[in-house]
Amino acid sequence: MMIRIERDELGAVEVPAYAYYGIQTLRAAEVYPTAGTPVHQAFIAAMANVKIAAAKANLEIGALPQRIGNLIVQAAEEILRGKHSKHFIADCSQTASGDILNTNMNEVLANRVLEFLLEDKGNYGVVNPELHANLGQTSNGVMSASLQIAAYRLTQDLIKSLQELITELLYKKEPLDQLQTPEISMYHTGAPLWLSRQFEDYGECIQSDMTRLDKAVSQMNITCLNSAAMGRQPDHHSGFNERATSHLQELTQIELFPSKSGEPSYHVVVELSSALKGLAVNLSKLCSDIRLGASLEQIDIHPANGIVHEKAVSLSQSAFQVMGLDHSISLAAEIGMPDRNAIPPIIIYNVMESLSLLINGVQSFTLGARGSSNSSSPVFR
């Protein structure tokens, strides 16, 4: 394998010649243990949006050379399109802060810009990850803003999936209601009419969960990308945070507001996680009732077929995982960090994982139920 040599104050490191990541990312990957918590693609895309917004703001205030700034935007837009994913080798749990994740992004951007300029990767005298890709930003600010964007978008995807689930539950409820006859009018547990009532009740519960989710994620709308905005140092480029937030809002179509106080973000993250747990509890109960109905025979009527039973098992397992992830988030938020404005990467990972698990689980379940519509079961015909 061909290599290049990069150097810092600690010495020289061999970096794969093809790699867009650099010496700092590689050092961290070698020094810190990997916990198997990779960075979600949605979060990488959100970070790329933050870098685009920051570069545009720095260009407007004259803090970034025009050509380099434009190429940083171009490189970040490639990442938005899903390119260069294999070069993000940082693990969410490698450190207690987001420094490594932010550094990984900065090095990928810098080395891609160097490639655009026909310069050698690692030639940071021309394009520097910290001085150019990270200009005016802090790791805490980048991590927080990226979480806001990624969580908002995934939450909207989840809400859309839940709306489809509710529609499917109401659709499946109709044939159950039609089963009521003088011989079949029982509402006892497991009976078709009991399951019909459960579908209606769970539809209402899930609708409430959607409202709570939307409210929780809408509170994650304060951005603070630089130290100056938090009053830690003089703002040599007045207006950077406001300009970057404006660009970020335009890029993402999410309502965002610049912060000058640097207030902690724990409470809004914990509230979103709590809302996800509440949804997970209701989904697990729904799945339990479907499995119960599928295990009983009511005068040769099976309230659910095998496909939906299996999908219910899978969704309930995902729901249990989300409940456990919420417990970890609550503990991590309670313990906190020395820097009250930082969000521990494990919280970022758990929120992203919870959203992904629920989106995939709900979509799979809904498609499974819909795909069973040709079944001889009265519920899913």
XYZ file of N, CA and C in Angstrom, residues 142-353:
636
model
N -19.884 22.627 16.397
C -20.132 21.815 15.207
C -20.939 20.575 15.562
N -20.568 19.906 16.666
C -21.281 18.694 17.066
C -22.734 18.991 17.416
N -22.948 20.058 18.153
C -24.299 20.411 18.581
C -25.175 20.760 17.387
N -24.667 21.609 16.488
C -25.449 22.003 15.321
C -25.725 20.808 14.409
N -24.745 19.946 14.259
C -24.919 18.763 13.404
C -25.971 17.826 13.975
N -25.965 17.667 15.305
C -26.979 16.830 15.938
C -28.369 17.419 15.716
N -28.489 18.730 15.848
C -29.783 19.379 15.637
C -30.322 19.082 14.242
N -29.470 19.245 13.249
C -29.900 19.054 11.857
C -30.246 17.595 11.588
N -29.345 16.698 11.967
C -29.577 15.276 11.701
C -30.799 14.766 12.452
N -30.934 15.163 13.718
C -32.078 14.711 14.518
C -33.382 15.252 13.948
N -33.382 16.497 13.521
C -34.606 17.073 12.949
C -35.034 16.298 11.707
N -34.092 16.067 10.811
C -34.437 15.392 9.561
C -34.892 13.960 9.796
N -34.200 13.248 10.669
C -34.607 11.872 10.953
C -35.947 11.831 11.684
N -36.190 12.804 12.550
C -37.475 12.848 13.246
C -38.616 13.067 12.256
N -38.403 13.929 11.277
C -39.436 14.129 10.263
C -39.666 12.854 9.461
N -38.593 12.115 9.164
C -38.737 10.828 8.474
C -39.526 9.840 9.335
N -39.241 9.852 10.632
C -39.947 8.953 11.547
C -41.425 9.314 11.619
N -41.729 10.599 11.716
C -43.126 11.042 11.786
C -43.880 10.621 10.523
N -43.246 10.755 9.377
C -43.875 10.321 8.124
C -44.153 8.823 8.156
N -43.212 8.035 8.653
C -43.403 6.592 8.751
C -44.523 6.252 9.724
N -44.620 7.008 10.815
C -45.681 6.766 11.798
C -47.056 7.108 11.229
N -47.116 8.148 10.414
C -48.390 8.482 9.769
C -48.857 7.337 8.877
N -47.917 6.726 8.170
C -48.254 5.582 7.323
C -48.680 4.387 8.171
N -48.047 4.224 9.323
C -48.419 3.132 10.221
C -49.847 3.316 10.735
N -50.182 4.525 11.137
C -51.535 4.798 11.636
C -52.568 4.519 10.547
N -52.270 4.958 9.335
C -53.177 4.691 8.210
C -53.378 3.199 8.016
N -52.306 2.453 8.134
C -52.379 1.006 7.953
C -53.175 0.351 9.078
N -52.996 0.822 10.309
C -53.753 0.268 11.432
C -55.254 0.499 11.245
N -55.619 1.696 10.807
C -57.037 1.989 10.602
C -57.603 1.182 9.438
N -56.765 0.951 8.445
C -57.198 0.136 7.302
C -57.436 -1.307 7.744
N -56.551 -1.816 8.582
C -56.700 -3.186 9.058
C -57.847 -3.314 10.068
N -58.241 -2.196 10.666
C -59.307 -2.223 11.660
C -60.666 -2.524 11.020
N -60.881 -2.057 9.797
C -62.191 -2.179 9.159
C -62.669 -3.628 9.031
N -61.849 -4.563 8.471
C -62.342 -5.943 8.377
C -62.579 -6.586 9.729
N -61.861 -6.134 10.749
C -62.110 -6.667 12.086
C -63.493 -6.257 12.590
N -63.856 -4.982 12.333
C -65.170 -4.502 12.762
C -66.297 -5.256 12.068
N -66.041 -5.665 10.830
C -67.060 -6.357 10.059
C -67.305 -7.790 10.539
N -66.442 -8.254 11.424
C -66.585 -9.618 11.920
C -67.659 -9.740 12.992
N -68.162 -8.617 13.476
C -69.145 -8.675 14.570
C -70.460 -9.275 14.061
N -70.854 -10.388 14.671
C -72.108 -11.087 14.393
C -72.684 -11.505 15.729
N -73.934 -12.007 15.733
C -74.466 -12.512 17.008
C -73.587 -13.577 17.636
N -72.863 -14.322 16.773
C -71.994 -15.368 17.316
C -70.635 -14.824 17.719
N -70.226 -13.727 17.092
C -68.903 -13.165 17.370
C -69.068 -11.719 17.824
N -69.239 -11.504 19.079
C -69.369 -10.140 19.598
C -68.493 -9.939 20.826
N -67.526 -10.847 20.975
C -66.699 -10.815 22.177
C -65.648 -9.716 22.076
N -65.398 -9.097 23.215
C -64.340 -8.100 23.305
C -63.228 -8.578 24.235
N -63.232 -9.874 24.550
C -62.215 -10.326 25.476
C -60.848 -10.352 24.785
N -59.795 -10.368 25.599
C -58.427 -10.257 25.106
C -58.142 -11.298 24.036
N -57.624 -10.828 22.909
C -57.244 -11.702 21.814
C -58.295 -11.834 20.748
N -59.552 -11.484 21.045
C -60.610 -11.595 20.053
C -60.431 -10.529 18.966
N -60.950 -10.787 17.742
C -60.794 -9.812 16.654
C -61.322 -8.427 16.990
N -62.477 -8.359 17.640
C -63.030 -7.039 17.945
C -62.206 -6.324 19.014
N -61.630 -7.079 19.912
C -60.696 -6.494 20.901
C -59.488 -5.907 20.182
N -58.967 -6.658 19.195
C -57.800 -6.179 18.453
C -58.150 -4.926 17.661
N -59.376 -4.875 17.127
C -59.822 -3.684 16.410
C -59.776 -2.454 17.313
N -60.281 -2.618 18.523
C -60.266 -1.497 19.469
C -58.831 -1.111 19.816
N -57.941 -2.109 19.943
C -56.539 -1.815 20.232
C -55.900 -1.004 19.112
N -56.195 -1.367 17.872
C -55.633 -0.631 16.739
C -56.033 0.844 16.795
N -57.283 1.092 17.115
C -57.760 2.475 17.196
C -57.081 3.218 18.340
N -56.969 2.573 19.493
C -56.341 3.218 20.651
C -54.866 3.504 20.392
N -54.170 2.535 19.796
C -52.743 2.746 19.528
C -52.539 3.834 18.477
N -53.452 3.934 17.528
C -53.368 5.011 16.552
C -53.401 6.367 17.229
N -54.274 6.507 18.232
C -54.369 7.767 18.974
C -53.117 8.010 19.807
N -52.594 6.949 20.426
C -51.371 7.091 21.236
C -50.188 7.507 20.377
N -50.061 6.871 19.213
C -48.948 7.179 18.324
C -49.076 8.596 17.783
N -50.298 9.044 17.542
C -50.512 10.427 17.104
C -50.011 11.398 18.175
N -50.287 11.108 19.430
C -49.786 11.943 20.524
C -48.265 11.903 20.593
N -47.689 10.721 20.366
C -46.228 10.592 20.357
C -45.618 11.454 19.252
N -46.271 11.490 18.100
C -45.781 12.303 16.991
C -45.765 13.781 17.360
N -46.812 14.231 18.025
C -46.881 15.635 18.451
C -45.753 15.955 19.425
N -45.512 15.042 20.357
C -44.450 15.252 21.331
C -43.083 15.258 20.654
N -42.873 14.362 19.691
C -41.603 14.307 18.965
C -41.354 15.611 18.213
N -42.376 16.081 17.525
C -42.232 17.304 16.745
C -41.897 18.490 17.646
N -42.545 18.552 18.797
C -42.270 19.643 19.740
C -40.850 19.545 20.290
N -40.424 18.336 20.624
C -39.088 18.150 21.202
C -37.997 18.541 20.224
N -38.116 18.089 18.989
C -37.041 18.368 18.026
C -37.066 19.824 17.592
N -38.233 20.474 17.664
C -38.321 21.885 17.297
C -37.604 22.770 18.308
N -37.410 22.273 19.521
C -36.685 23.033 20.538
C -35.179 23.002 20.320
N -34.711 22.110 19.445
C -33.283 22.023 19.153
C -32.955 22.971 18.001
N -33.099 24.256 18.234
C -32.975 25.212 17.135
C -32.015 26.357 17.418
N -31.179 26.211 18.451
C -30.223 27.258 18.798
C -28.820 26.819 18.382
N -28.160 27.610 17.547
C -26.824 27.268 17.088
C -25.794 28.212 17.690
N -24.625 27.661 17.971
C -23.528 28.443 18.549
C -22.237 27.798 18.076
N -21.722 28.253 16.930
C -20.603 27.573 16.288
C -19.245 27.999 16.806
N -19.154 29.183 17.425
C -17.819 29.652 17.799
C -17.725 30.029 19.268
N -16.501 30.094 19.757
C -16.252 30.429 21.158
C -16.644 31.854 21.480
N -16.464 32.749 20.529
C -16.780 34.152 20.785
C -18.253 34.334 21.097
N -19.105 33.533 20.424
C -20.538 33.638 20.673
C -20.887 33.214 22.082
N -20.009 32.430 22.706
C -20.240 31.981 24.074
C -19.508 32.852 25.079
N -18.941 33.972 24.609
C -18.299 34.911 25.514
C -16.958 34.450 26.033
N -16.307 33.519 25.340
C -15.028 33.001 25.847
C -13.827 33.756 25.296
N -14.021 34.424 24.176
C -12.907 35.145 23.591
C -13.460 36.270 22.734
N -12.649 37.268 22.415
C -13.136 38.361 21.578
C -13.541 37.855 20.203
N -14.579 38.436 19.639
C -15.024 38.065 18.306
C -14.312 38.943 17.293
N -13.250 38.382 16.684
C -12.474 39.145 15.723
C -13.207 39.272 14.388
N -14.214 38.460 14.172
C -14.986 38.516 12.937
C -16.452 38.621 13.322
N -16.856 39.808 13.680
C -18.207 40.042 14.171
C -19.236 39.587 13.154
N -20.224 38.870 13.655
C -21.316 38.421 12.798
C -21.140 37.041 12.208
N -20.025 36.365 12.498
C -19.813 35.035 11.913
C -20.932 34.081 12.292
N -21.234 33.991 13.584
C -22.226 33.013 14.028
C -23.602 33.306 13.428
N -23.964 34.576 13.361
C -25.252 34.950 12.785
C -25.303 34.607 11.300
N -24.233 34.913 10.587
C -24.192 34.611 9.154
C -24.201 33.102 8.904
N -23.414 32.376 9.685
C -23.362 30.923 9.508
C -24.724 30.288 9.792
N -25.396 30.778 10.828
C -26.725 30.252 11.153
C -27.712 30.541 10.032
N -27.625 31.733 9.449
C -28.509 32.087 8.339
C -28.294 31.160 7.146
N -27.038 30.907 6.827
C -26.737 30.001 5.714
C -27.195 28.574 6.037
N -27.007 28.181 7.274
C -27.405 26.831 7.676
C -28.920 26.660 7.572
N -29.645 27.690 7.935
C -31.102 27.636 7.822
C -31.526 27.547 6.360
N -30.838 28.291 5.511
C -31.161 28.265 4.083
C -30.850 26.887 3.481
N -29.745 26.303 3.890
C -29.340 24.997 3.358
C -30.283 23.882 3.788
N -30.709 23.925 5.032
C -31.463 22.807 5.606
C -32.965 23.023 5.626
N -33.394 24.291 5.450
C -34.817 24.631 5.554
C -35.361 24.320 6.945
N -34.502 24.460 7.948
C -34.880 24.276 9.345
C -34.765 25.624 10.041
N -35.746 25.963 10.825
C -35.712 27.240 11.533
C -34.666 27.183 12.646
N -33.656 28.042 12.549
C -32.550 28.056 13.495
C -32.307 29.478 13.971
N -31.753 29.586 15.178
C -31.466 30.892 15.757
C -30.063 30.883 16.351
N -29.278 31.946 16.105
C -27.937 32.017 16.694
C -28.016 32.301 18.187
N -27.139 31.650 18.937
C -27.103 31.850 20.386
C -25.902 32.697 20.769
N -26.080 33.530 21.779
C -24.972 34.318 22.311
C -24.642 33.925 23.743
N -25.427 33.017 24.271
C -25.243 32.668 25.681
C -24.532 31.344 25.874
N -24.587 30.467 24.863
C -23.976 29.155 25.017
C -24.651 28.312 26.068
N -25.965 28.407 26.184
C -26.678 27.625 27.179
C -26.563 26.135 26.870
N -26.537 25.283 27.887
C -26.389 23.853 27.661
C -27.559 23.274 26.877
N -27.279 22.240 26.106
C -28.280 21.640 25.232
C -28.820 20.331 25.776
N -28.369 19.952 26.976
C -28.749 18.638 27.492
C -30.259 18.442 27.555
N -30.955 19.447 28.050
C -32.372 19.245 28.317
C -33.165 18.960 27.049
N -32.811 19.592 25.914
C -33.570 19.363 24.693
C -33.240 17.992 24.105
N -31.997 17.566 24.236
C -31.614 16.240 23.742
C -32.288 15.158 24.569
N -32.282 15.347 25.884
C -32.916 14.375 26.777
C -34.417 14.309 26.522
N -35.033 15.451 26.247
C -36.474 15.476 25.975
C -36.794 14.720 24.692
N -35.977 14.892 23.662
C -36.192 14.143 22.419
C -36.048 12.651 22.663
N -35.015 12.271 23.410
C -34.813 10.851 23.709
C -35.975 10.290 24.514
N -36.473 11.081 25.455
C -37.613 10.644 26.267
C -38.848 10.446 25.400
N -39.041 11.330 24.428
C -40.170 11.190 23.514
C -40.028 9.932 22.668
N -38.818 9.634 22.258
C -38.571 8.407 21.490
C -38.842 7.169 22.341
N -38.464 7.239 23.612
C -38.742 6.111 24.509
C -40.244 5.919 24.674
N -40.981 7.014 24.854
C -42.434 6.907 24.996
C -43.065 6.255 23.776
N -42.598 6.650 22.596
C -43.082 6.024 21.366
C -42.721 4.545 21.339
N -41.486 4.236 21.732
C -41.037 2.842 21.728
C -41.900 1.978 22.642
N -42.290 2.510 23.787
C -43.150 1.767 24.713
C -44.488 1.443 24.053
N -45.089 2.424 23.404
C -46.381 2.194 22.747
C -46.258 1.209 21.588
N -45.164 1.306 20.837
C -44.966 0.374 19.726
C -44.769 -1.049 20.237
N -44.044 -1.190 21.336
C -43.818 -2.536 21.885
C -45.127 -3.137 22.383
N -46.000 -2.306 22.974
C -47.296 -2.790 23.434
C -48.171 -3.196 22.247
N -48.150 -2.384 21.186
C -48.891 -2.726 19.975
C -48.438 -4.079 19.433
N -47.125 -4.252 19.369
C -46.583 -5.509 18.843
C -46.969 -6.694 19.729
N -46.961 -6.489 21.035
C -47.346 -7.565 21.954
C -48.795 -7.982 21.732
N -49.679 -7.007 21.518
C -51.086 -7.329 21.293
C -51.285 -8.049 19.962
N -50.540 -7.625 18.941
C -50.640 -8.311 17.648
C -50.148 -9.747 17.776
N -49.056 -9.923 18.481
C -48.525 -11.281 18.673
C -49.493 -12.130 19.484
N -50.149 -11.508 20.474
C -51.129 -12.240 21.265
C -52.297 -12.670 20.386
N -52.794 -11.728 19.572
C -53.898 -12.068 18.682
C -53.529 -13.148 17.690
N -52.284 -13.103 17.198
C -51.842 -14.094 16.223
C -51.685 -15.479 16.842
N -51.490 -15.540 18.152
C -51.263 -16.835 18.805
C -52.563 -17.519 19.198
N -53.686 -16.777 19.081
C -54.979 -17.336 19.487
C -55.853 -17.604 18.272
N -56.693 -18.576 18.393
C -57.646 -18.874 17.340
C -59.038 -18.580 17.862
N -59.744 -17.715 17.173
C -61.119 -17.388 17.540
C -62.026 -17.891 16.415
N -62.701 -19.014 16.649
C -63.549 -19.694 15.664
C -62.910 -19.682 14.271
N -61.673 -20.201 14.220
C -60.912 -20.355 12.981
C -60.494 -19.028 12.353
N -60.497 -17.975 13.160
C -60.074 -16.682 12.635
C -58.720 -16.321 13.251
N -57.755 -16.067 12.423
C -56.437 -15.656 12.892
C -56.319 -14.144 12.737
N -56.234 -13.395 13.817
C -56.158 -11.936 13.704
C -54.915 -11.434 13.002
N -53.887 -12.221 12.870
C -52.687 -11.784 12.160
C -52.026 -12.993 11.533
N -51.361 -12.775 10.408
C -50.681 -13.899 9.781
C -49.217 -13.929 10.181
N -48.511 -14.950 9.655
C -47.132 -15.160 10.096
C -46.201 -14.025 9.764
N -46.392 -13.395 8.591
C -45.485 -12.317 8.186
C -45.554 -11.163 9.178
N -46.765 -10.734 9.479
C -46.923 -9.597 10.387
C -46.478 -9.970 11.789
N -46.683 -11.223 12.178
C -46.206 -11.675 13.493
C -44.703 -11.515 13.585
N -43.990 -11.924 12.530
C -42.529 -11.792 12.531
C -42.096 -10.328 12.541
N -42.790 -9.500 11.773
C -42.459 -8.076 11.746
C -42.722 -7.430 13.108
N -43.774 -7.899 13.785
C -44.073 -7.368 15.110
C -42.977 -7.734 16.097
N -42.461 -8.953 15.998
C -41.357 -9.375 16.855
C -40.147 -8.486 16.618
N -39.826 -8.236 15.346
C -38.664 -7.417 15.000
C -38.823 -5.987 15.501
N -40.007 -5.402 15.290
C -40.234 -4.025 15.732
C -40.167 -3.911 17.248
N -40.697 -4.905 17.946
C -40.658 -4.851 19.412
C -39.220 -4.910 19.920
N -38.361 -5.675 19.245
C -36.960 -5.733 19.648
C -36.270 -4.384 19.447
N -36.583 -3.728 18.330
C -36.027 -2.396 18.096
C -36.510 -1.424 19.164
N -37.780 -1.548 19.545
C -38.337 -0.667 20.568
C -37.623 -0.860 21.902
N -37.328 -2.100 22.253
C -36.613 -2.364 23.500
C -35.214 -1.758 23.470
N -34.561 -1.813 22.306
C -33.240 -1.207 22.183
C -33.309 0.300 22.421
N -34.336 0.924 21.886
C -34.493 2.379 22.052
C -34.695 2.731 23.519
N -35.447 1.912 24.238
C -35.639 2.148 25.673
C -34.301 2.087 26.408
N -33.477 1.130 26.052
C -32.162 1.023 26.675
C -31.255 2.184 26.326
N -31.309 2.633 25.070
C -30.494 3.772 24.649
C -30.907 5.041 25.392
N -32.205 5.186 25.645
C -32.670 6.359 26.408
C -32.111 6.339 27.824
N -32.028 5.155 28.413
C -31.462 5.061 29.763
C -30.007 5.526 29.754
N -29.251 5.117 28.739
C -27.851 5.546 28.631
C -27.737 7.044 28.440
N -28.641 7.614 27.625
C -28.629 9.055 27.395
C -28.902 9.807 28.683
N -29.873 9.335 29.455
C -30.215 9.993 30.722
C -29.034 9.966 31.687
N -28.349 8.829 31.751
C -27.187 8.725 32.632
C -26.059 9.634 32.168
N -25.798 9.647 30.858
C -24.720 10.478 30.318
C -25.012 11.956 30.548
N -26.272 12.363 30.379
C -26.639 13.755 30.609
C -26.538 14.121 32.077
N -26.881 13.166 32.945
C -26.809 13.416 34.388
C -25.367 13.594 34.845
N -24.492 12.744 34.329
C -23.067 12.840 34.687
C -22.447 14.080 34.058
N -22.798 14.333 32.780
C -22.344 15.534 32.109
C -20.877 15.523 31.756
N -20.352 16.712 31.471
C -18.961 16.897 31.097
C -18.427 18.148 31.763
N -17.101 18.271 31.883
C -16.525 19.495 32.435
C -16.970 20.737 31.673
N -17.093 20.601 30.347
C -17.587 21.702 29.536
C -19.101 21.564 29.422
N -19.812 22.455 30.046
C -21.269 22.325 30.108
C -21.937 22.538 28.752
N -21.199 23.066 27.779
C -21.776 23.307 26.464
C -21.513 22.163 25.489
N -20.800 21.142 25.931
C -20.473 20.017 25.059
C -21.498 18.901 25.218
N -21.781 18.226 24.127
C -22.651 17.058 24.151
C -21.776 15.831 23.949
N -21.735 14.918 24.901
C -20.901 13.723 24.743
C -21.263 12.970 23.470
N -20.278 12.547 22.685
C -20.569 11.830 21.438
C -21.441 10.594 21.621
N -21.369 9.940 22.795
C -22.201 8.762 22.995
C -23.677 9.148 23.002
N -23.996 10.367 23.457
C -25.374 10.848 23.386
C -25.768 11.047 21.927
N -24.861 11.626 21.157
C -25.121 11.811 19.729
C -25.388 10.462 19.071
N -24.528 9.501 19.351
C -24.690 8.177 18.736
C -26.010 7.541 19.140
N -26.357 7.605 20.405
C -27.567 6.940 20.881
C -28.834 7.573 20.312
N -28.844 8.909 20.202
C -30.003 9.564 19.602
C -30.144 9.156 18.140
N -29.032 9.187 17.407
C -29.076 8.798 15.997
C -29.480 7.340 15.837
N -28.975 6.497 16.714
C -29.298 5.069 16.649
C -30.775 4.837 16.964
